[in-house]
Every structure is written in C-alpha cells, then in structure tokens.
Amino acid sequence: MKKLFLSIGVTMVLAATSSANDINSALNTLEGNVQDNEGNVYRTVQIGDQVWMAENLRSTKYQDGSKIKTAAIPKDDDSNLLKYGRLYDWHDVADERNLCPEGWRVATDEDWKELERTIGMSEEDIGKDGWRGDNDIAIQLKESQPDSLFKSFDQSQVNKQNFFARPAGVKWKGFYITQGVYTEFWTGTKAKDDKAFIRTLAYSWWNPHKGEIRRTTSSKDYMFSVRCIKVE
C-alpha cells in the first residue's frame, strides 16, 4: 500500500512539474533570473536600460522574512500560481519592508513611463491618464494577443520585449474578477491618500484598447499583480 501511495505521489509531482514547465516553457528560455527569500525563482529581462522581472511576483514574505498580509493566488487555485503570480493590495506594495527580492523594488510610475518610452510611446502620451499608445505598443508586453473579430495584430510584435504579461485579473472585496480580461499592475507611486497609480492591459475580444496601455489610479484596497525592477 505504501508503494502505491508513493507511486501516486511521484506521479502527481511529475504531472505538476510538467504542467509548470508547459506554462513557462518560452519564459524559461530567458537567461537572467533572481531568487526571493522563499526560494521562488523569477526570470528577468533587460528592456532598454532597465532590468525587469519577466514574471509576476509570487512572494508571501517581505525581505526581512515577515509575512505579507495579502498575496492571494488568483481564484485561490494553486495551479494559477506559476502562471499568474499573486495579487497584493497597495498597502503591502508600499510597505518599507519591501516585498521584492533584495536588490529589487516595485516598479514606480516613472519606471513604467521609462518602459513605455523605450517601447515607442510618444512623449505626448506618456504623461497622460487613460488608454495611451499608438501602433499597438501594448502587444510588445503581452505573452499572447490573438486577432479578434474587429482587429488583427502583427504577431511578430507580440511579446517582443519578453515581458510575458498575462491576464491575471484582480481581487476586490473578496471576489476574483476579470481573469482573462485584464491584467492590472500596481506601481509603487502614491497618487492620493486613498489611491495609487496603476497600469492596465486589456485582452478581451470586444475591448477596443487591446493595443494600448492604461495609466490611471485605483483604490488601494484592490489587489493587483506586481512587477519588480532591479535597483540601479
């Protein structure tokens, strides 16, 4: 009986490993990586003069080892962890204990502006709020963006920057929403006492902004994805 359970356990582990490898097979071709204090390893990518994580943060602890209050897996489904990372509220994002690995920090609004500038956004658009960017620049950051009923995309430009953005959705008031429809990234930049700057990418077939990047503010109690950037 013990051998049977052992065999089943090994099979489950191998299946999980195979699934994880399938999810991140293209991402794992990137050479750069960084490890957090829990042993999570993240692939990294240089875009212009910046070095970014090419994956969403998965950490449940700050750099000092203390526990992060939020850090939810989308839909509380462990199979989503490697694919989408975790979701955090902004209070955890802004905590001085730093939820990114040592030598890294949460990307700020200015970091995102520099990224957008690097991939071709005009100076006129960079400082604006709302959906911005011409020539479908957002698809350079997305792992995939199929053609839709109303729009076709230059597939050679999809994920051109090896940023591998995926539509993780958000958590709000205990509910998981918009998975597969949007990805929302916190920045480390406060806008008001109750709001901070974010970036949004759209994915759904009906959304006319799939080629653009939204800059706006959000209530700090929402839980969004986090990308870390290497400290210069």
mmCIF file of C-alpha atoms in Angstrom, residues 5 8 16 18 35 37 42 51 54 88 91 108 121 131 142 149 170 176 182 184 188-190 211 220:
data_model
loop_
_atom_site.group_PDB
_atom_site.id
_atom_site.type_symbol
_atom_site.label_atom_id
_atom_site.label_comp_id
_atom_site.label_asym_id
_atom_site.label_seq_id
_atom_site.Cartn_x
_atom_site.Cartn_y
_atom_site.Cartn_z
ATOM 1 C CA PHE A 5 0.799 5.886 -2.353
ATOM 2 C CA ILE A 8 0.747 8.105 -6.866
ATOM 3 C CA ALA A 16 2.605 19.258 -11.658
ATOM 4 C CA SER A 18 5.293 19.038 -16.370
ATOM 5 C CA GLN A 35 15.517 34.419 -6.368
ATOM 6 C CA ASN A 37 13.995 34.696 0.202
ATOM 7 C CA TYR A 42 11.936 34.583 -11.451
ATOM 8 C CA VAL A 51 16.035 45.148 -15.875
ATOM 9 C CA ALA A 54 9.547 38.775 -16.670
ATOM 10 C CA TYR A 88 -1.448 42.233 -3.454
ATOM 11 C CA HIS A 91 -0.565 48.829 1.441
ATOM 12 C CA THR A 108 7.138 53.058 -9.907
ATOM 13 C CA MET A 121 5.234 55.566 -26.731
ATOM 14 C CA TRP A 131 -5.558 54.484 -22.502
ATOM 15 C CA LYS A 142 1.834 40.587 -23.736
ATOM 16 C CA LEU A 149 -13.401 39.857 -34.755
ATOM 17 C CA VAL A 170 -7.869 41.241 -9.754
ATOM 18 C CA TYR A 176 -11.796 37.387 -8.013
ATOM 19 C CA TYR A 182 -7.408 42.378 -17.830
ATOM 20 C CA GLU A 184 -3.644 45.270 -13.592
ATOM 21 C CA GLY A 188 4.913 51.962 -6.146
ATOM 22 C CA THR A 189 3.703 55.534 -6.631
ATOM 23 C CA LYS A 190 1.041 57.124 -4.443
ATOM 24 C CA GLY A 211 -3.090 47.693 -28.261
ATOM 25 C CA LYS A 220 -5.510 50.936 -2.503
#
